[in-house]
Structures are given as C-alpha cells and as structure tokens.
Amino acid sequence: MKAFLAHYRQSPRKTRLVTELVKGKTVPEALTILKFLEKRAAGPIAKLIMSAVANAEKQGENGKALVIKSITVNKGLVSKTVMPKAFGNRTLLKHRASHIDVILGKK
C-alpha cells in the first residue's frame, strides 16, 4: 500500500502545497481535489495515488475504502546551471527535484 515517485522535477516547496491538501483524506476525496486543482504537481500526485491504490488492490484491499495515511515530499537532486550576465559575470541557477512517498491505510 505504498508508492513513490523519485526525481520529480519541481521544487519540494511547491509540491508540498499540493500534498498538504490531500493528507488524511480518503482516496476518492483526494482524487477529486486534485482533479480541480490548478497546480502543476496535481497530475503526477494523482497518478501516484492511483498507483498506490493499484498496489493495494493487488494485495486484496478495497481501493475506495483507503485513506492517505501519510504523503511526504523530500528533497531530491539539485542540478546547477549558469546564466550569463552583464560584464562577464554569471548567475547560478538551481533546478530542484523532489521525491514523493505515499502510504495508504485503512480508516
């Protein structure tokens, strides 16, 4: 009843805004919330929850009766590039990634 998404290319800070909305909700409620949410992370998180439900159904559980016990967003890799600036200077750009873990449980 677990699923994880590694190296999701969005910062953990922005991704946590979405995960905090669905924490503790039932699976149908969480999927409905994510369906109408206008954040980029809503689609991959909904897909991740459906993957966790499929894992639970493979073990013989009822997918609609499950609750999102915990959903955590951890820091992933940070790739760095430079952007040229005036007078021969440069600025460091950090492209952050996230690792997302979902654990489902019974009510």
N, CA, C and O atoms as a Tinker XYZ file with bonds, in Angstrom:
   428  protein
     1  N      0.829000   -1.193000    0.000000    73     2
     2  CA     0.000000    0.000000    0.000000    64     1     3
     3  C      0.872000    1.254000    0.000000    63     2     4     5
     4  O      0.530000    2.285000    0.581000    81     3
     5  N      2.006000    1.121000   -0.673000    73     3     6
     6  CA     2.936000    2.227000   -0.799000    64     5     7
     7  C      3.169000    2.509000   -2.271000    63     6     8     9
     8  O      2.965000    1.651000   -3.129000    81     7
     9  N      3.596000    3.721000   -2.541000    73     7    10
    10  CA     4.063000    4.089000   -3.878000    64     9    11
    11  C      5.001000    5.275000   -3.705000    63    10    12    13
    12  O      4.858000    6.052000   -2.761000    81    11
    13  N      5.960000    5.414000   -4.615000    73    11    14
    14  CA     6.869000    6.546000   -4.535000    64    13    15
    15  C      7.201000    7.050000   -5.930000    63    14    16    17
    16  O      7.177000    6.303000   -6.908000    81    15
    17  N      7.509000    8.325000   -5.991000    73    15    18
    18  CA     7.904000    8.991000   -7.221000    64    17    19
    19  C      9.242000    9.666000   -6.948000    63    18    20    21
    20  O      9.345000   10.545000   -6.092000    81    19
    21  N     10.257000    9.247000   -7.682000    73    19    22
    22  CA    11.595000    9.787000   -7.470000    64    21    23
    23  C     11.958000   10.743000   -8.596000    63    22    24    25
    24  O     11.548000   10.556000   -9.741000    81    23
    25  N     12.720000   11.752000   -8.263000    73    23    26
    26  CA    13.255000   12.727000   -9.215000    64    25    27
    27  C     12.164000   13.477000   -9.972000    63    26    28    29
    28  O     12.268000   13.666000  -11.184000    81    27
    29  N     11.121000   13.905000   -9.268000    73    27    30
    30  CA    10.087000   14.736000   -9.882000    64    29    31
    31  C     10.636000   16.155000   -9.984000    63    30    32    33
    32  O     11.016000   16.739000   -8.969000    81    31
    33  N     10.685000   16.718000  -11.186000    73    31    34
    34  CA    11.377000   17.977000  -11.445000    64    33    35
    35  C     10.518000   19.195000  -11.087000    63    34    36    37
    36  O     10.131000   19.971000  -11.961000    81    35
    37  N     10.234000   19.345000   -9.830000    73    35    38
    38  CA     9.630000   20.550000   -9.287000    64    37    39
    39  C     10.120000   20.675000   -7.855000    63    38    40    41
    40  O     10.391000   19.671000   -7.196000    81    39
    41  N     10.233000   21.891000   -7.382000    73    39    42
    42  CA    10.814000   22.088000   -6.062000    64    41    43
    43  C      9.909000   21.493000   -4.979000    63    42    44    45
    44  O      8.687000   21.489000   -5.121000    81    43
    45  N     10.513000   20.991000   -3.899000    73    43    46
    46  CA     9.714000   20.412000   -2.821000    64    45    47
    47  C      8.753000   21.416000   -2.188000    63    46    48    49
    48  O      7.668000   21.045000   -1.738000    81    47
    49  N      9.148000   22.669000   -2.155000    73    47    50
    50  CA     8.296000   23.689000   -1.540000    64    49    51
    51  C      6.968000   23.828000   -2.293000    63    50    52    53
    52  O      5.911000   23.929000   -1.670000    81    51
    53  N      7.017000   23.832000   -3.613000    73    51    54
    54  CA     5.794000   23.946000   -4.416000    64    53    55
    55  C      4.983000   22.657000   -4.387000    63    54    56    57
    56  O      3.753000   22.691000   -4.427000    81    55
    57  N      5.669000   21.528000   -4.317000    73    55    58
    58  CA     4.981000   20.245000   -4.302000    64    57    59
    59  C      4.263000   20.024000   -2.979000    63    58    60    61
    60  O      3.185000   19.430000   -2.954000    81    59
    61  N      4.845000   20.494000   -1.879000    73    59    62
    62  CA     4.208000   20.337000   -0.559000    64    61    63
    63  C      2.892000   21.090000   -0.459000    63    62    64    65
    64  O      2.011000   20.688000    0.302000    81    63
    65  N      2.740000   22.179000   -1.215000    73    63    66
    66  CA     1.466000   22.905000   -1.206000    64    65    67
    67  C      0.320000   22.007000   -1.655000    63    66    68    69
    68  O     -0.797000   22.124000   -1.152000    81    67
    69  N      0.591000   21.120000   -2.592000    73    67    70
    70  CA    -0.432000   20.218000   -3.112000    64    69    71
    71  C     -0.641000   19.039000   -2.169000    63    70    72    73
    72  O     -1.779000   18.643000   -1.918000    81    71
    73  N      0.448000   18.471000   -1.642000    73    71    74
    74  CA     0.309000   17.286000   -0.800000    64    73    75
    75  C     -0.380000   17.576000    0.528000    63    74    76    77
    76  O     -1.038000   16.700000    1.089000    81    75
    77  N     -0.233000   18.799000    1.034000    73    75    78
    78  CA    -0.885000   19.139000    2.300000    64    77    79
    79  C     -2.410000   19.171000    2.165000    63    78    80    81
    80  O     -3.118000   18.997000    3.157000    81    79
    81  N     -2.915000   19.387000    0.967000    73    79    82
    82  CA    -4.361000   19.427000    0.751000    64    81    83
    83  C     -5.004000   18.047000    0.827000    63    82    84    85
    84  O     -6.168000   17.932000    1.210000    81    83
    85  N     -4.266000   17.001000    0.470000    73    83    86
    86  CA    -4.856000   15.672000    0.391000    64    85    87
    87  C     -4.472000   14.762000    1.559000    63    86    88    89
    88  O     -4.965000   13.638000    1.659000    81    87
    89  N     -3.612000   15.232000    2.421000    73    87    90
    90  CA    -3.167000   14.410000    3.555000    64    89    91
    91  C     -4.343000   14.120000    4.488000    63    90    92    93
    92  O     -5.038000   15.042000    4.916000    81    91
    93  N     -4.568000   12.838000    4.807000    73    91    94
    94  CA    -5.629000   12.430000    5.718000    64    93    95
    95  C     -6.985000   12.242000    5.067000    63    94    96    97
    96  O     -7.932000   11.851000    5.749000    81    95
    97  N     -7.114000   12.500000    3.797000    73    95    98
    98  CA    -8.393000   12.354000    3.082000    64    97    99
    99  C     -8.538000   10.929000    2.557000    63    98   100   101
   100  O     -7.553000   10.198000    2.450000    81    99
   101  N     -9.766000   10.540000    2.230000    73    99   102
   102  CA    -9.979000    9.260000    1.573000    64   101   103
   103  C     -9.511000    9.370000    0.129000    63   102   104   105
   104  O     -9.330000   10.472000   -0.390000    81   103
   105  N     -9.318000    8.235000   -0.511000    73   103   106
   106  CA    -8.782000    8.232000   -1.874000    64   105   107
   107  C     -9.713000    8.939000   -2.853000    63   106   108   109
   108  O     -9.232000    9.757000   -3.638000    81   107
   109  N    -11.047000    8.665000   -2.852000    73   107   110
   110  CA   -11.909000    9.394000   -3.800000    64   109   111
   111  C    -11.935000   10.905000   -3.558000    63   110   112   113
   112  O    -11.980000   11.682000   -4.512000    81   111
   113  N    -11.907000   11.326000   -2.292000    73   111   114
   114  CA   -11.869000   12.764000   -1.978000    64   113   115
   115  C    -10.584000   13.401000   -2.503000    63   114   116   117
   116  O    -10.614000   14.481000   -3.092000    81   115
   117  N     -9.460000   12.728000   -2.287000    73   115   118
   118  CA    -8.170000   13.267000   -2.705000    64   117   119
   119  C     -8.094000   13.392000   -4.223000    63   118   120   121
   120  O     -7.593000   14.391000   -4.738000    81   119
   121  N     -8.587000   12.387000   -4.938000    73   119   122
   122  CA    -8.551000   12.440000   -6.396000    64   121   123
   123  C     -9.463000   13.534000   -6.938000    63   122   124   125
   124  O     -9.150000   14.152000   -7.956000    81   123
   125  N    -10.588000   13.779000   -6.268000    73   123   126
   126  CA   -11.481000   14.866000   -6.685000    64   125   127
   127  C    -10.832000   16.219000   -6.461000    63   126   128   129
   128  O    -10.928000   17.103000   -7.312000    81   127
   129  N    -10.176000   16.386000   -5.329000    73   127   130
   130  CA    -9.475000   17.646000   -5.044000    64   129   131
   131  C     -8.391000   17.901000   -6.081000    63   130   132   133
   132  O     -8.262000   19.010000   -6.598000    81   131
   133  N     -7.617000   16.869000   -6.379000    73   131   134
   134  CA    -6.507000   17.023000   -7.324000    64   133   135
   135  C     -6.988000   17.254000   -8.752000    63   134   136   137
   136  O     -6.299000   17.889000   -9.551000    81   135
   137  N     -8.165000   16.739000   -9.066000    73   135   138
   138  CA    -8.702000   16.904000  -10.417000    64   137   139
   139  C     -8.990000   18.373000  -10.734000    63   138   140   141
   140  O     -8.790000   18.818000  -11.864000    81   139
   141  N     -9.456000   19.118000   -9.742000    73   139   142
   142  CA    -9.847000   20.506000   -9.959000    64   141   143
   143  C     -8.803000   21.513000   -9.488000    63   142   144   145
   144  O     -9.053000   22.718000   -9.523000    81   143
   145  N     -7.651000   21.045000   -9.054000    73   143   146
   146  CA    -6.595000   21.928000   -8.572000    64   145   147
   147  C     -5.743000   22.394000   -9.749000    63   146   148   149
   148  O     -5.358000   21.588000  -10.596000    81   147
   149  N     -5.450000   23.682000   -9.804000    73   147   150
   150  CA    -4.701000   24.243000  -10.918000    64   149   151
   151  C     -3.219000   24.397000  -10.581000    63   150   152   153
   152  O     -2.637000   25.462000  -10.791000    81   151
   153  N     -2.627000   23.360000  -10.071000    73   151   154
   154  CA    -1.195000   23.326000   -9.796000    64   153   155
   155  C     -0.566000   22.236000  -10.658000    63   154   156   157
   156  O     -1.198000   21.218000  -10.941000    81   155
   157  N      0.670000   22.453000  -11.068000    73   155   158
   158  CA     1.336000   21.511000  -11.957000    64   157   159
   159  C      1.560000   20.150000  -11.293000    63   158   160   161
   160  O      1.553000   19.124000  -11.973000    81   159
   161  N      1.755000   20.135000   -9.984000    73   159   162
   162  CA     2.043000   18.891000   -9.276000    64   161   163
   163  C      0.803000   18.034000   -9.052000    63   162   164   165
   164  O      0.927000   16.882000   -8.637000    81   163
   165  N     -0.376000   18.561000   -9.315000    73   163   166
   166  CA    -1.616000   17.828000   -9.041000    64   165   167
   167  C     -1.729000   16.569000   -9.902000    63   166   168   169
   168  O     -2.166000   15.528000   -9.412000    81   167
   169  N     -1.345000   16.648000  -11.163000    73   167   170
   170  CA    -1.442000   15.493000  -12.058000    64   169   171
   171  C     -0.551000   14.334000  -11.643000    63   170   172   173
   172  O     -1.045000   13.218000  -11.482000    81   171
   173  N      0.749000   14.560000  -11.464000    73   171   174
   174  CA     1.621000   13.460000  -11.036000    64   173   175
   175  C      1.271000   12.895000   -9.661000    63   174   176   177
   176  O      1.440000   11.697000   -9.432000    81   175
   177  N      0.790000   13.728000   -8.746000    73   175   178
   178  CA     0.421000   13.222000   -7.422000    64   177   179
   179  C     -0.830000   12.359000   -7.511000    63   178   180   181
   180  O     -0.929000   11.340000   -6.826000    81   179
   181  N     -1.790000   12.755000   -8.351000    73   179   182
   182  CA    -2.984000   11.931000   -8.552000    64   181   183
   183  C     -2.604000   10.584000   -9.159000    63   182   184   185
   184  O     -3.135000    9.546000   -8.763000    81   183
   185  N     -1.696000   10.606000  -10.106000    73   183   186
   186  CA    -1.222000    9.369000  -10.732000    64   185   187
   187  C     -0.513000    8.482000   -9.711000    63   186   188   189
   188  O     -0.641000    7.258000   -9.751000    81   187
   189  N      0.235000    9.100000   -8.797000    73   187   190
   190  CA     0.941000    8.363000   -7.757000    64   189   191
   191  C     -0.043000    7.717000   -6.780000    63   190   192   193
   192  O      0.160000    6.579000   -6.357000    81   191
   193  N     -1.101000    8.435000   -6.423000    73   191   194
   194  CA    -2.117000    7.879000   -5.520000    64   193   195
   195  C     -2.825000    6.701000   -6.188000    63   194   196   197
   196  O     -3.085000    5.686000   -5.542000    81   195
   197  N     -3.136000    6.832000   -7.480000    73   195   198
   198  CA    -3.773000    5.725000   -8.192000    64   197   199
   199  C     -2.842000    4.510000   -8.269000    63   198   200   201
   200  O     -3.309000    3.371000   -8.246000    81   199
   201  N     -1.547000    4.745000   -8.359000    73   199   202
   202  CA    -0.582000    3.644000   -8.347000    64   201   203
   203  C     -0.571000    2.940000   -6.994000    63   202   204   205
   204  O     -0.492000    1.713000   -6.928000    81   203
   205  N     -0.650000    3.716000   -5.921000    73   203   206
   206  CA    -0.696000    3.119000   -4.581000    64   205   207
   207  C     -1.986000    2.319000   -4.394000    63   206   208   209
   208  O     -1.981000    1.268000   -3.753000    81   207
   209  N     -3.090000    2.819000   -4.954000    73   207   210
   210  CA    -4.365000    2.089000   -4.877000    64   209   211
   211  C     -4.261000    0.777000   -5.645000    63   210   212   213
   212  O     -4.746000   -0.254000   -5.179000    81   211
   213  N     -3.632000    0.808000   -6.819000    73   211   214
   214  CA    -3.453000   -0.423000   -7.602000    64   213   215
   215  C     -2.585000   -1.428000   -6.838000    63   214   216   217
   216  O     -2.847000   -2.631000   -6.884000    81   215
   217  N     -1.562000   -0.946000   -6.141000    73   215   218
   218  CA    -0.732000   -1.832000   -5.324000    64   217   219
   219  C     -1.542000   -2.459000   -4.198000    63   218   220   221
   220  O     -1.348000   -3.628000   -3.864000    81   219
   221  N     -2.457000   -1.678000   -3.607000    73   219   222
   222  CA    -3.289000   -2.186000   -2.517000    64   221   223
   223  C     -4.297000   -3.208000   -3.033000    63   222   224   225
   224  O     -4.549000   -4.224000   -2.385000    81   223
   225  N     -4.874000   -2.932000   -4.208000    73   223   226
   226  CA    -5.847000   -3.869000   -4.766000    64   225   227
   227  C     -5.193000   -5.182000   -5.170000    63   226   228   229
   228  O     -5.839000   -6.230000   -5.161000    81   227
   229  N     -3.934000   -5.127000   -5.519000    73   227   230
   230  CA    -3.200000   -6.350000   -5.849000    64   229   231
   231  C     -3.017000   -7.221000   -4.608000    63   230   232   233
   232  O     -2.890000   -8.441000   -4.710000    81   231
   233  N     -3.002000   -6.584000   -3.433000    73   231   234
   234  CA    -2.885000   -7.323000   -2.171000    64   233   235
   235  C     -4.246000   -7.723000   -1.616000    63   234   236   237
   236  O     -4.319000   -8.345000   -0.557000    81   235
   237  N     -5.328000   -7.375000   -2.316000    73   235   238
   238  CA    -6.662000   -7.789000   -1.901000    64   237   239
   239  C     -7.440000   -6.755000   -1.116000    63   238   240   241
   240  O     -8.463000   -7.102000   -0.526000    81   239
   241  N     -7.022000   -5.522000   -1.078000    73   239   242
   242  CA    -7.723000   -4.462000   -0.349000    64   241   243
   243  C     -8.762000   -3.787000   -1.248000    63   242   244   245
   244  O     -8.699000   -3.880000   -2.473000    81   243
   245  N     -9.717000   -3.107000   -0.612000    73   243   246
   246  CA   -10.685000   -2.303000   -1.345000    64   245   247
   247  C    -10.099000   -0.905000   -1.523000    63   246   248   249
   248  O     -9.841000   -0.210000   -0.539000    81   247
   249  N     -9.890000   -0.494000   -2.759000    73   247   250
   250  CA    -9.210000    0.761000   -3.049000    64   249   251
   251  C     -9.973000    1.997000   -2.619000    63   250   252   253
   252  O     -9.363000    3.000000   -2.246000    81   251
   253  N    -11.307000    1.946000   -2.663000    73   251   254
   254  CA   -12.105000    3.130000   -2.334000    64   253   255
   255  C    -12.250000    3.347000   -0.831000    63   254   256   257
   256  O    -12.640000    4.431000   -0.397000    81   255
   257  N    -11.940000    2.331000   -0.041000    73   255   258
   258  CA   -12.072000    2.443000    1.413000    64   257   259
   259  C    -10.778000    2.894000    2.083000    63   258   260   261
   260  O    -10.723000    2.998000    3.308000    81   259
   261  N     -9.747000    3.160000    1.305000    73   259   262
   262  CA    -8.453000    3.518000    1.883000    64   261   263
   263  C     -8.330000    5.012000    2.137000    63   262   264   265
   264  O     -9.006000    5.825000    1.507000    81   263
   265  N     -7.458000    5.352000    3.068000    73   263   266
   266  CA    -7.187000    6.730000    3.453000    64   265   267
   267  C     -5.701000    6.997000    3.228000    63   266   268   269
   268  O     -4.868000    6.104000    3.384000    81   267
   269  N     -5.383000    8.229000    2.863000    73   267   270
   270  CA    -3.979000    8.594000    2.702000    64   269   271
   271  C     -3.401000    8.823000    4.088000    63   270   272   273
   272  O     -3.622000    9.866000    4.704000    81   271
   273  N     -2.657000    7.835000    4.570000    73   271   274
   274  CA    -2.076000    7.906000    5.902000    64   273   275
   275  C     -0.985000    8.968000    5.967000    63   274   276   277
   276  O     -0.994000    9.837000    6.838000    81   275
   277  N     -0.058000    8.881000    5.040000    73   275   278
   278  CA     0.997000    9.891000    5.002000    64   277   279
   279  C      1.437000   10.092000    3.563000    63   278   280   281
   280  O      1.455000    9.159000    2.760000    81   279
   281  N      1.787000   11.318000    3.262000    73   279   282
   282  CA     2.340000   11.665000    1.964000    64   281   283
   283  C      3.456000   12.669000    2.245000    63   282   284   285
   284  O      3.204000   13.766000    2.745000    81   283
   285  N      4.675000   12.289000    1.923000    73   283   286
   286  CA     5.817000   13.127000    2.253000    64   285   287
   287  C      6.543000   13.546000    0.984000    63   286   288   289
   288  O      6.598000   12.810000   -0.001000    81   287
   289  N      7.093000   14.742000    1.038000    73   287   290
   290  CA     7.888000   15.272000   -0.068000    64   289   291
   291  C      9.277000   15.570000    0.482000    63   290   292   293
   292  O      9.437000   16.391000    1.386000    81   291
   293  N     10.274000   14.895000   -0.073000    73   291   294
   294  CA    11.649000   15.083000    0.357000    64   293   295
   295  C     12.460000   15.734000   -0.744000    63   294   296   297
   296  O     12.074000   15.724000   -1.913000    81   295
   297  N     13.583000   16.296000   -0.356000    73   295   298
   298  CA    14.467000   16.962000   -1.300000    64   297   299
   299  C     15.157000   15.930000   -2.186000    63   298   300   301
   300  O     15.617000   14.891000   -1.715000    81   299
   301  N     15.217000   16.240000   -3.471000    73   299   302
   302  CA    15.911000   15.382000   -4.421000    64   301   303
   303  C     17.192000   16.042000   -4.899000    63   302   304   305
   304  O     17.770000   16.882000   -4.209000    81   303
   305  N     17.622000   15.654000   -6.078000    73   303   306
   306  CA    18.843000   16.211000   -6.644000    64   305   307
   307  C     18.645000   17.670000   -7.037000    63   306   308   309
   308  O     17.536000   18.089000   -7.368000    81   307
   309  N     19.717000   18.426000   -6.996000    73   307   310
   310  CA    19.711000   19.813000   -7.434000    64   309   311
   311  C     20.727000   19.923000   -8.566000    63   310   312   313
   312  O     21.932000   19.812000   -8.341000    81   311
   313  N     20.234000   20.141000   -9.783000    73   311   314
   314  CA    21.163000   20.344000  -10.895000    64   313   315
   315  C     21.424000   21.829000  -11.040000    63   314   316   317
   316  O     20.521000   22.648000  -10.873000    81   315
   317  N     22.646000   22.166000  -11.347000    73   315   318
   318  CA    23.041000   23.571000  -11.379000    64   317   319
   319  C     23.497000   23.954000  -12.778000    63   318   320   321
   320  O     24.246000   23.218000  -13.420000    81   319
   321  N     23.041000   25.107000  -13.243000    73   319   322
   322  CA    23.496000   25.683000  -14.498000    64   321   323
   323  C     23.809000   27.148000  -14.262000    63   322   324   325
   324  O     23.452000   27.706000  -13.225000    81   323
   325  N     24.472000   27.767000  -15.218000    73   323   326
   326  CA    24.786000   29.188000  -15.078000    64   325   327
   327  C     24.101000   29.973000  -16.185000    63   326   328   329
   328  O     23.899000   29.476000  -17.292000    81   327
   329  N     23.751000   31.211000  -15.858000    73   327   330
   330  CA    23.164000   32.115000  -16.830000    64   329   331
   331  C     24.101000   33.308000  -16.983000    63   330   332   333
   332  O     24.453000   33.949000  -15.992000    81   331
   333  N     24.506000   33.612000  -18.209000    73   331   334
   334  CA    25.411000   34.749000  -18.400000    64   333   335
   335  C     24.742000   36.066000  -18.018000    63   334   336   337
   336  O     23.546000   36.261000  -18.234000    81   335
   337  N     25.534000   36.956000  -17.452000    73   335   338
   338  CA    25.065000   38.278000  -17.065000    64   337   339
   339  C     25.975000   39.336000  -17.697000    63   338   340   341
   340  O     26.891000   39.015000  -18.455000    81   339
   341  N     25.713000   40.558000  -17.382000    73   339   342
   342  CA    26.471000   41.667000  -17.963000    64   341   343
   343  C     27.899000   41.711000  -17.428000    63   342   344   345
   344  O     28.172000   41.252000  -16.319000    81   343
   345  N     28.790000   42.259000  -18.214000    73   343   346
   346  CA    30.192000   42.484000  -17.855000    64   345   347
   347  C     30.930000   41.192000  -17.508000    63   346   348   349
   348  O     31.813000   41.192000  -16.649000    81   347
   349  N     30.574000   40.097000  -18.169000    73   347   350
   350  CA    31.295000   38.841000  -17.966000    64   349   351
   351  C     30.942000   38.100000  -16.701000    63   350   352   353
   352  O     31.616000   37.128000  -16.358000    81   351
   353  N     29.921000   38.516000  -16.000000    73   351   354
   354  CA    29.506000   37.821000  -14.781000    64   353   355
   355  C     28.548000   36.690000  -15.126000    63   354   356   357
   356  O     28.165000   36.513000  -16.283000    81   355
   357  N     28.169000   35.935000  -14.114000    73   355   358
   358  CA    27.201000   34.865000  -14.305000    64   357   359
   359  C     26.413000   34.664000  -13.019000    63   358   360   361
   360  O     26.837000   35.067000  -11.936000    81   359
   361  N     25.256000   34.030000  -13.169000    73   359   362
   362  CA    24.393000   33.730000  -12.035000    64   361   363
   363  C     24.143000   32.233000  -12.002000    63   362   364   365
   364  O     23.920000   31.616000  -13.044000    81   363
   365  N     24.177000   31.648000  -10.825000    73   363   366
   366  CA    23.939000   30.224000  -10.664000    64   365   367
   367  C     22.434000   29.968000  -10.593000    63   366   368   369
   368  O     21.731000   30.604000   -9.808000    81   367
   369  N     21.944000   29.043000  -11.408000    73   367   370
   370  CA    20.541000   28.631000  -11.376000    64   369   371
   371  C     20.468000   27.229000  -10.789000    63   370   372   373
   372  O     21.224000   26.345000  -11.190000    81   371
   373  N     19.561000   27.024000   -9.843000    73   371   374
   374  CA    19.401000   25.713000   -9.217000    64   373   375
   375  C     18.063000   25.121000   -9.649000    63   374   376   377
   376  O     17.010000   25.715000   -9.415000    81   375
   377  N     18.111000   23.950000  -10.279000    73   375   378
   378  CA    16.906000   23.242000  -10.706000    64   377   379
   379  C     16.663000   22.119000   -9.698000    63   378   380   381
   380  O     17.374000   21.113000   -9.688000    81   379
   381  N     15.666000   22.303000   -8.865000    73   379   382
   382  CA    15.436000   21.374000   -7.757000    64   381   383
   383  C     14.493000   20.244000   -8.173000    63   382   384   385
   384  O     13.658000   20.404000   -9.064000    81   383
   385  N     14.646000   19.106000   -7.508000    73   383   386
   386  CA    13.798000   17.946000   -7.747000    64   385   387
   387  C     13.244000   17.459000   -6.405000    63   386   388   389
   388  O     13.744000   17.833000   -5.344000    81   387
   389  N     12.208000   16.619000   -6.467000    73   387   390
   390  CA    11.537000   16.123000   -5.267000    64   389   391
   391  C     11.403000   14.608000   -5.326000    63   390   392   393
   392  O     11.363000   14.011000   -6.401000    81   391
   393  N     11.334000   14.004000   -4.152000    73   391   394
   394  CA    10.974000   12.595000   -4.011000    64   393   395
   395  C      9.671000   12.567000   -3.214000    63   394   396   397
   396  O      9.592000   13.159000   -2.138000    81   395
   397  N      8.651000   11.886000   -3.732000    73   395   398
   398  CA     7.338000   11.863000   -3.092000    64   397   399
   399  C      7.013000   10.421000   -2.700000    63   398   400   401
   400  O      7.133000    9.513000   -3.522000    81   399
   401  N      6.602000   10.209000   -1.441000    73   399   402
   402  CA     6.214000    8.905000   -0.928000    64   401   403
   403  C      4.762000    8.969000   -0.453000    63   402   404   405
   404  O      4.366000    9.910000    0.234000    81   403
   405  N      3.972000    7.953000   -0.830000    73   403   406
   406  CA     2.568000    7.866000   -0.411000    64   405   407
   407  C      2.371000    6.551000    0.309000    63   406   408   409
   408  O      2.800000    5.502000   -0.172000    81   407
   409  N      1.719000    6.602000    1.470000    73   407   410
   410  CA     1.358000    5.407000    2.217000    64   409   411
   411  C     -0.144000    5.450000    2.473000    63   410   412   413
   412  O     -0.658000    6.411000    3.048000    81   411
   413  N     -0.843000    4.404000    2.043000    73   411   414
   414  CA    -2.293000    4.310000    2.244000    64   413   415
   415  C     -2.577000    3.348000    3.379000    63   414   416   417
   416  O     -1.819000    2.407000    3.617000    81   415
   417  N     -3.685000    3.592000    4.083000    73   415   418
   418  CA    -4.091000    2.731000    5.175000    64   417   419
   419  C     -5.596000    2.661000    5.282000    63   418   420   421
   420  O     -6.321000    3.357000    4.571000    81   419
   421  N     -6.056000    1.811000    6.184000    73   419   422
   422  CA    -7.499000    1.697000    6.403000    64   421   423
   423  C     -7.966000    2.792000    7.340000    63   422   424   425
   424  O     -7.165000    3.390000    8.057000    81   423
   425  N     -9.264000    3.051000    7.331000    73   423   426
   426  CA    -9.843000    4.078000    8.211000    64   425   427
   427  C     -9.687000    3.717000    9.671000    63   426   428
   428  O    -10.119000    4.472000   10.543000    81   427
